[in-house]
Amino acid sequence: MSADTEFRALLAAHAALTALVSTRIAANAVPQDSAFPLVVFVSQHDSEYGLDNTLHGTSVTHSVQCYATTAAGAEAVADAVAGAVATDADYLVTARSGGYDEELALDAVNLTVQRWIV
């Protein structure tokens, strides 16, 4: 299973999050004509090598955007994502910021979630 699939499964298994977004958890892009609130994430994979070119592990950074029609709604979704992440010791929320998408006219909360895969 890929790191993205595992991360989506972690989010989808969290009842507090699915109560808010149902199955609207997407990788890479917001599906056209989506209902809100929703979660979308993109991932960056960085391999760490030793001097002898041995792979020590991979750092995965998930950039998570939580969209809703209100700032309070976006905050609630972000809190639920953070709650899902807290259920697995392999993941850690390292940053949180607010935002607004003018094109979609939606409030957002952006989370950075990190994981180290050995």
Coordinates of N, CA and C in Angstrom, one line a residue, residues 49-118:
Y49 N 19.5 9.1 2.3 CA 20.6 8.1 2.1 C 21.8 8.3 2.9
G50 N 22.5 7.3 3.3 CA 23.8 7.4 4.0 C 24.9 7.6 3.0
L51 N 26.1 7.8 3.5 CA 27.3 8.1 2.7 C 27.6 6.9 1.7
D52 N 27.2 5.7 2.1 CA 27.4 4.5 1.3 C 26.2 4.3 0.3
N53 N 25.3 5.2 0.2 CA 24.2 5.2 -0.7 C 23.1 4.2 -0.2
T54 N 23.1 3.9 1.1 CA 22.1 3.0 1.7 C 20.9 3.8 2.1
L55 N 19.7 3.4 1.7 CA 18.5 4.1 2.0 C 18.2 3.9 3.5
H56 N 18.1 5.0 4.2 CA 17.8 4.9 5.6 C 16.3 5.0 5.9
G57 N 15.6 5.7 5.0 CA 14.2 5.8 5.2 C 13.7 6.9 4.3
T58 N 12.4 7.1 4.3 CA 11.7 8.2 3.5 C 10.9 9.1 4.4
S59 N 11.1 10.3 4.3 CA 10.2 11.3 5.0 C 9.1 11.7 4.0
V60 N 7.9 11.5 4.5 CA 6.7 11.9 3.7 C 6.0 13.1 4.4
T61 N 5.8 14.1 3.6 CA 5.1 15.3 4.0 C 3.8 15.4 3.3
H62 N 2.7 15.4 4.1 CA 1.4 15.5 3.5 C 0.9 17.0 3.7
S63 N 0.6 17.7 2.7 CA 0.1 19.1 2.8 C -1.4 18.9 2.6
V64 N -2.1 19.2 3.7 CA -3.6 18.9 3.8 C -4.4 20.2 3.8
Q65 N -5.3 20.3 2.9 CA -6.2 21.5 2.9 C -7.6 21.1 3.3
C66 N -8.1 21.8 4.3 CA -9.5 21.5 4.8 C -10.4 22.7 4.4
Y67 N -11.3 22.4 3.5 CA -12.2 23.4 2.9 C -13.6 23.4 3.5
A68 N -14.2 24.5 3.7 CA -15.6 24.6 4.1 C -16.1 26.0 3.7
T69 N -17.4 26.1 3.9 CA -18.0 27.4 3.5 C -17.9 28.5 4.5
T70 N -17.4 28.1 5.7 CA -17.1 29.1 6.8 C -15.8 28.8 7.4
A71 N -15.2 29.8 8.0 CA -13.9 29.6 8.7 C -14.1 28.6 9.9
A72 N -15.2 28.7 10.6 CA -15.5 27.8 11.7 C -15.6 26.3 11.2
G73 N -16.2 26.2 10.0 CA -16.3 24.8 9.4 C -15.0 24.3 9.0
A74 N -14.1 25.1 8.4 CA -12.8 24.7 8.0 C -12.0 24.3 9.3
E75 N -12.1 25.1 10.4 CA -11.4 24.8 11.6 C -11.8 23.5 12.2
A76 N -13.1 23.2 12.1 CA -13.7 21.9 12.7 C -13.1 20.7 11.9
V77 N -13.1 20.9 10.5 CA -12.5 19.8 9.7 C -11.0 19.6 10.0
A78 N -10.3 20.7 10.2 CA -8.9 20.6 10.5 C -8.7 20.0 11.9
D79 N -9.5 20.3 12.8 CA -9.4 19.7 14.1 C -9.6 18.2 14.0
A80 N -10.6 17.8 13.2 CA -10.9 16.3 13.0 C -9.7 15.6 12.3
V81 N -9.1 16.3 11.3 CA -7.9 15.7 10.7 C -6.8 15.5 11.7
A82 N -6.6 16.6 12.5 CA -5.5 16.5 13.6 C -5.9 15.3 14.5
G83 N -7.1 15.1 14.8 CA -7.6 14.0 15.7 C -7.3 12.7 15.1
A84 N -7.5 12.6 13.8 CA -7.2 11.3 13.1 C -5.7 11.0 13.1
V85 N -4.9 12.1 12.8 CA -3.4 11.9 12.8 C -2.9 11.5 14.2
A86 N -3.5 12.0 15.3 CA -3.1 11.7 16.6 C -3.3 10.3 17.0
T87 N -4.2 9.6 16.2 CA -4.4 8.2 16.6 C -3.3 7.2 16.1
D88 N -2.3 7.7 15.3 CA -1.2 6.9 14.8 C 0.1 7.6 15.1
A89 N 0.9 7.0 15.9 CA 2.2 7.6 16.4 C 3.2 7.8 15.3
D90 N 3.0 7.3 14.1 CA 3.9 7.5 13.0 C 3.7 8.8 12.3
Y91 N 2.6 9.5 12.6 CA 2.3 10.8 12.0 C 2.3 11.9 13.0
L92 N 2.6 13.1 12.5 CA 2.7 14.3 13.4 C 2.3 15.6 12.6
V93 N 1.4 16.3 13.2 CA 1.0 17.6 12.6 C 2.2 18.6 13.0
T94 N 2.8 19.2 12.0 CA 3.9 20.1 12.3 C 3.6 21.5 12.0
A95 N 2.6 21.8 11.3 CA 2.2 23.2 11.0 C 0.7 23.3 10.7
R96 N 0.2 24.5 11.0 CA -1.2 24.8 10.8 C -1.4 26.3 10.4
S97 N -2.1 26.6 9.3 CA -2.4 28.0 8.9 C -3.8 28.1 8.3
G98 N -4.3 29.3 8.3 CA -5.6 29.6 7.7 C -5.4 30.1 6.3
G99 N -6.5 30.1 5.6 CA -6.5 30.5 4.2 C -7.9 30.8 3.7
Y100 N -7.9 31.3 2.5 CA -9.1 31.5 1.8 C -8.9 31.3 0.3
D101 N -9.7 30.5 -0.4 CA -9.6 30.3 -1.8 C -10.7 31.2 -2.5
E102 N -10.2 32.3 -3.2 CA -11.0 33.2 -3.8 C -11.8 32.6 -5.0
E103 N -11.1 31.7 -5.7 CA -11.8 31.0 -6.9 C -13.0 30.2 -6.4
L104 N -12.8 29.5 -5.3 CA -13.9 28.6 -4.8 C -14.8 29.4 -3.8
A105 N -14.4 30.5 -3.3 CA -15.1 31.3 -2.3 C -15.3 30.4 -1.1
L106 N -14.1 29.8 -0.6 CA -14.2 28.9 0.5 C -13.1 29.2 1.5
D107 N -13.4 29.0 2.8 CA -12.4 29.2 3.8 C -11.6 27.9 3.9
A108 N -10.4 28.0 4.3 CA -9.5 26.8 4.4 C -8.6 26.8 5.6
V109 N -8.3 25.7 6.1 CA -7.2 25.5 7.1 C -6.2 24.5 6.5
N110 N -4.9 24.9 6.5 CA -3.9 24.1 5.9 C -3.1 23.4 7.0
L111 N -2.9 22.1 6.9 CA -2.1 21.4 7.9 C -0.9 20.7 7.2
T112 N 0.2 20.7 7.8 CA 1.4 19.9 7.3 C 1.5 18.7 8.3
V113 N 1.5 17.5 7.7 CA 1.6 16.3 8.5 C 2.8 15.5 8.0
Q114 N 3.7 15.1 8.9 CA 4.9 14.4 8.5 C 4.9 13.0 9.0
R115 N 5.6 12.1 8.3 CA 5.7 10.7 8.6 C 7.1 10.3 8.2
W116 N 7.7 9.4 9.0 CA 9.0 8.9 8.6 C 8.8 7.4 8.3
I117 N 9.1 6.9 7.1 CA 9.0 5.5 6.8 C 10.4 4.9 6.7
V118 N 10.6 3.9 7.5 CA 11.9 3.2 7.6 C 11.9 2.0 6.8

